[in-house]
Amino acid sequence: EADIYQTPRYLVIGTGKKITLECSQTMGHDKMYWYQQDPGMELHLIHYSYGVNSTEKGDLSSESTVSRIRTEHFPLTLESARPSHTSQYLCASSAAPAGGSDTQYFGPGTRLTVL
Amino acid sequence: GQSLEQPSEVTAVEGAIVQINCTYQTSGFYGLSWYQQHDGGAPTFLSYNALDGLEETGRFSSFLSRSDSYGYLLLQELQMKDSASYFCAVSLNQGGKLIFGQGTELSVKP
């Protein structure tokens, strides 16, 4: 059973506010990911990390930033939220593969609405 | 660029068998995964193929043909709880990122 947590689950906030979406996992996984998903659409990778102090931008350009100071924690920050940031944000983690699938375990997501 | 194609929606009845296809064109290929997502919740891993052939996990099976850049997910003995979105995803390299398809919404009718 995967143990990956996201808070808050739902967030409604006004334009221009700074927000941080939290993601934590207790599995000791080296790799962590942030995806953005609009309703009924595919998951777009916006950030990923292969270990502490390692972060990379994903395939979808995003104005958000991330940090990875501890293995278990991978927060995502928006300095100034805009209505275009309204979406669901999913966090995932995976272990380094041992020749098998690099299964990703997902958190429940944060549904962000920016007014 | 990278592209994965899968049908946007499929409808089937309880007890039936349904196949969800996925074709891909990617710059690299290490394996094909399938994930299930209920109502926009957390996607959960279903199956993985790195080599050609069929992998069976209970009611779910997944097939891969690397030469055809094609795979499918087969769901047998459909149940109402199988109504969900199903995503195929390509691993570009070992331990690398996943590229997801647009998802197939499966509706199971009584």
Short mmCIF file of C-alpha atoms in Angstrom, two decimals:
data_model
loop_
_atom_site.label_atom_id
_atom_site.label_comp_id
_atom_site.label_asym_id
_atom_site.label_seq_id
_atom_site.Cartn_x
_atom_site.Cartn_y
_atom_site.Cartn_z
CA GLU A 1 0.00 0.00 0.00
CA ALA A 2 1.41 3.35 -1.05
CA ASP A 3 1.72 6.10 1.53
CA ILE A 4 1.77 9.43 -0.22
CA TYR A 5 -0.08 12.42 1.11
CA GLN A 6 -1.12 15.75 -0.30
CA THR A 7 -2.48 18.79 1.47
CA PRO A 8 -4.69 20.60 1.10
CA ARG A 9 -7.13 18.43 -0.84
CA TYR A 10 -9.09 21.45 -2.00
CA LEU A 11 -8.02 25.09 -2.15
CA VAL A 12 -9.93 28.15 -3.33
CA ILE A 13 -7.82 31.27 -3.38
CA GLY A 14 -7.78 34.75 -4.86
CA THR A 15 -5.58 36.00 -7.66
CA GLY A 16 -2.11 37.11 -6.64
CA LYS A 17 -1.83 34.96 -3.52
CA LYS A 18 1.19 32.80 -2.84
CA ILE A 19 0.39 29.15 -2.25
CA THR A 20 2.31 26.01 -1.40
CA LEU A 21 0.96 22.56 -2.14
CA GLU A 22 2.39 19.92 0.16
CA CYS A 23 3.39 16.39 -0.81
CA SER A 24 4.95 13.82 1.48
CA GLN A 25 5.71 10.13 1.12
CA THR A 26 6.78 7.63 3.75
CA MET A 27 8.15 4.97 1.40
CA GLY A 28 11.68 6.35 1.15
CA HIS A 29 11.34 6.76 -2.61
CA ASP A 30 14.08 8.72 -4.35
CA LYS A 31 11.93 9.91 -7.23
CA MET A 32 9.04 12.31 -6.91
CA TYR A 33 6.86 14.01 -9.50
CA TRP A 34 4.25 16.73 -9.86
CA TYR A 35 1.57 16.46 -12.52
CA GLN A 36 -1.12 18.89 -13.60
CA GLN A 37 -4.41 17.45 -14.80
CA ASP A 38 -7.51 19.23 -16.06
CA PRO A 39 -10.86 17.36 -15.86
CA GLY A 40 -11.06 14.54 -18.37
CA MET A 41 -7.58 15.20 -19.68
CA GLU A 42 -4.17 13.57 -19.51
CA LEU A 43 -1.57 14.06 -16.82
CA HIS A 44 1.11 16.59 -17.70
CA LEU A 45 4.45 16.38 -15.89
CA ILE A 46 5.44 19.80 -14.56
CA HIS A 47 8.30 18.98 -12.15
CA TYR A 48 10.31 15.98 -11.05
CA SER A 49 13.10 15.11 -8.67
CA TYR A 50 15.44 12.13 -8.60
CA GLY A 51 16.71 12.83 -5.11
CA VAL A 52 17.51 15.44 -2.49
CA ASN A 53 18.63 18.78 -3.96
CA SER A 54 17.72 17.56 -7.45
CA THR A 55 14.80 19.15 -9.31
CA GLU A 56 13.96 19.40 -13.00
CA LYS A 57 11.21 20.99 -15.04
CA GLY A 58 8.82 18.63 -16.76
CA ASP A 59 7.31 18.60 -20.20
CA LEU A 60 4.61 21.19 -19.50
CA SER A 61 5.83 24.69 -18.78
CA SER A 62 4.69 25.87 -15.37
CA GLU A 63 5.14 29.03 -13.36
CA SER A 64 5.38 26.97 -10.20
CA THR A 65 8.60 26.05 -8.41
CA VAL A 66 9.56 23.04 -6.31
CA SER A 67 12.17 22.11 -3.74
CA ARG A 68 13.53 18.79 -2.43
CA ILE A 69 15.36 19.36 0.82
CA ARG A 70 14.25 16.07 2.37
CA THR A 71 13.66 12.74 0.66
CA GLU A 72 10.09 12.49 1.90
CA HIS A 73 8.95 16.03 1.10
CA PHE A 74 8.38 17.70 -2.30
CA PRO A 75 6.38 20.93 -2.01
CA LEU A 76 5.17 22.97 -4.98
CA THR A 77 4.88 26.74 -4.75
CA LEU A 78 3.06 29.31 -6.83
CA GLU A 79 4.33 32.81 -6.02
CA SER A 80 1.32 34.57 -7.50
CA ALA A 81 -1.70 32.48 -8.32
CA ARG A 82 -3.77 33.24 -11.41
CA PRO A 83 -7.08 31.82 -12.72
CA SER A 84 -5.09 29.94 -15.41
CA HIS A 85 -3.53 27.90 -12.58
CA THR A 86 -6.91 26.40 -11.75
CA SER A 87 -6.44 22.65 -12.09
CA GLN A 88 -5.79 19.45 -10.19
CA TYR A 89 -2.23 18.87 -9.04
CA LEU A 90 -1.13 15.28 -8.48
CA CYS A 91 2.04 14.25 -6.68
CA ALA A 92 3.66 10.86 -7.25
CA SER A 93 6.71 8.94 -6.13
CA SER A 94 8.63 5.89 -7.30
CA ALA A 95 11.59 3.79 -6.23
CA ALA A 96 14.63 3.28 -8.41
CA PRO A 97 13.70 0.28 -10.56
CA ALA A 98 15.41 -3.06 -10.22
CA GLY A 99 14.85 -4.08 -13.80
CA GLY A 100 11.11 -3.96 -13.48
CA SER A 101 8.51 -1.30 -13.94
CA ASP A 102 9.09 2.09 -12.43
CA THR A 103 5.66 2.10 -10.83
CA GLN A 104 4.53 5.51 -9.72
CA TYR A 105 2.37 5.87 -6.61
CA PHE A 106 0.05 8.83 -6.63
CA GLY A 107 -1.35 11.01 -3.89
CA PRO A 108 -5.03 11.99 -3.82
CA GLY A 109 -4.37 15.34 -5.48
CA THR A 110 -5.04 18.97 -4.70
CA ARG A 111 -7.89 20.64 -6.53
CA LEU A 112 -6.90 24.29 -6.88
CA THR A 113 -9.33 27.04 -7.88
CA VAL A 114 -8.02 30.55 -8.35
CA LEU A 115 -10.70 33.23 -8.48
CA GLY B 1 7.51 15.10 -30.08
CA GLN B 2 5.84 12.38 -28.09
CA SER B 3 2.34 11.11 -28.75
CA LEU B 4 0.16 8.36 -27.36
CA GLU B 5 -3.22 7.62 -28.90
CA GLN B 6 -6.07 5.84 -27.15
CA PRO B 7 -9.85 5.99 -27.65
CA SER B 8 -11.52 8.73 -25.65
CA GLU B 9 -14.35 6.56 -24.41
CA VAL B 10 -15.59 2.97 -24.43
CA THR B 11 -18.88 1.53 -23.22
CA ALA B 12 -19.52 -2.11 -22.29
CA VAL B 13 -21.93 -4.17 -20.21
CA GLU B 14 -21.30 -5.99 -16.98
CA GLY B 15 -19.67 -9.37 -17.46
CA ALA B 16 -18.32 -8.50 -20.89
CA ILE B 17 -14.73 -8.19 -22.11
CA VAL B 18 -13.32 -4.88 -23.30
CA GLN B 19 -10.04 -3.97 -24.96
CA ILE B 20 -8.49 -0.51 -24.74
CA ASN B 21 -5.83 0.14 -27.37
CA CYS B 22 -2.83 2.41 -27.17
CA THR B 23 -0.47 3.35 -29.98
CA TYR B 24 2.59 5.43 -29.34
CA GLN B 25 5.22 7.47 -31.14
CA THR B 26 7.97 8.45 -28.75
CA SER B 27 11.66 9.35 -28.93
CA GLY B 28 12.52 6.36 -26.75
CA PHE B 29 10.79 3.33 -25.30
CA TYR B 30 11.50 1.24 -22.25
CA GLY B 31 8.07 0.00 -21.28
CA LEU B 32 4.32 0.56 -21.39
CA SER B 33 2.25 0.97 -18.22
CA TRP B 34 -1.45 1.20 -17.55
CA TYR B 35 -3.09 3.23 -14.80
CA GLN B 36 -6.68 3.44 -13.60
CA GLN B 37 -8.25 6.63 -12.28
CA HIS B 38 -11.68 6.92 -10.67
CA ASP B 39 -13.43 10.30 -10.84
CA GLY B 40 -10.22 12.33 -11.00
CA GLY B 41 -8.79 10.66 -7.91
CA ALA B 42 -5.36 9.14 -7.47
CA PRO B 43 -4.28 7.09 -10.50
CA THR B 44 -3.34 3.55 -9.54
CA PHE B 45 -0.95 1.23 -11.33
CA LEU B 46 -2.49 -1.73 -13.15
CA SER B 47 0.04 -3.38 -15.40
CA TYR B 48 3.39 -3.06 -17.14
CA ASN B 49 4.98 -4.53 -20.29
CA ALA B 50 8.60 -4.13 -21.26
CA LEU B 51 8.75 -7.12 -23.61
CA ASP B 52 6.41 -8.28 -26.36
CA GLY B 53 3.56 -10.44 -25.24
CA LEU B 54 0.76 -10.72 -22.76
CA GLU B 55 0.94 -10.04 -19.02
CA GLU B 56 -1.97 -11.28 -16.93
CA THR B 57 -2.98 -9.95 -13.53
CA GLY B 58 -6.31 -11.34 -12.44
CA ARG B 59 -9.13 -9.95 -14.57
CA PHE B 60 -6.75 -7.51 -16.26
CA SER B 61 -4.24 -8.36 -18.97
CA SER B 62 -1.93 -6.13 -20.95
CA PHE B 63 -0.28 -6.76 -24.30
CA LEU B 64 2.65 -5.13 -26.04
CA SER B 65 4.03 -5.27 -29.57
CA ARG B 66 7.17 -3.16 -29.73
CA SER B 67 7.53 -3.59 -33.49
CA ASP B 68 4.03 -2.13 -33.97
CA SER B 69 4.38 0.52 -31.23
CA TYR B 70 1.09 -0.81 -29.92
CA GLY B 71 -0.35 -2.17 -26.75
CA TYR B 72 -3.70 -2.86 -25.20
CA LEU B 73 -5.36 -3.39 -21.86
CA LEU B 74 -7.89 -6.21 -21.68
CA LEU B 75 -10.50 -6.20 -18.95
CA GLN B 76 -12.51 -9.38 -18.44
CA GLU B 77 -15.67 -10.09 -16.46
CA LEU B 78 -16.42 -6.39 -16.29
CA GLN B 79 -17.88 -5.05 -13.08
CA MET B 80 -19.59 -1.73 -12.40
CA LYS B 81 -16.60 -0.67 -10.29
CA ASP B 82 -14.41 -0.88 -13.40
CA SER B 83 -16.04 2.32 -14.67
CA ALA B 84 -13.09 4.70 -14.63
CA SER B 85 -10.51 6.35 -16.85
CA TYR B 86 -7.62 4.22 -18.09
CA PHE B 87 -4.31 5.74 -19.12
CA CYS B 88 -1.47 4.17 -21.01
CA ALA B 89 1.96 5.60 -20.26
CA VAL B 90 5.36 5.13 -21.91
CA SER B 91 8.65 5.01 -20.00
CA LEU B 92 11.20 6.63 -22.28
CA ASN B 93 14.12 4.98 -20.51
CA GLN B 94 14.81 2.88 -17.46
CA GLY B 95 13.79 4.77 -14.38
CA GLY B 96 12.76 7.75 -16.43
CA LYS B 97 9.70 9.89 -16.72
CA LEU B 98 6.33 8.64 -17.88
CA ILE B 99 4.51 10.13 -20.84
CA PHE B 100 0.75 9.63 -20.43
CA GLY B 101 -1.94 9.19 -23.06
CA GLN B 102 -5.13 11.22 -22.93
CA GLY B 103 -7.03 8.47 -21.20
CA THR B 104 -10.00 6.29 -22.11
CA GLU B 105 -13.18 6.69 -20.12
CA LEU B 106 -14.78 3.29 -19.63
CA SER B 107 -18.47 3.12 -18.77
CA VAL B 108 -19.80 -0.22 -17.60
CA LYS B 109 -23.57 -0.57 -17.94
CA PRO B 110 -25.80 -3.07 -16.10
#
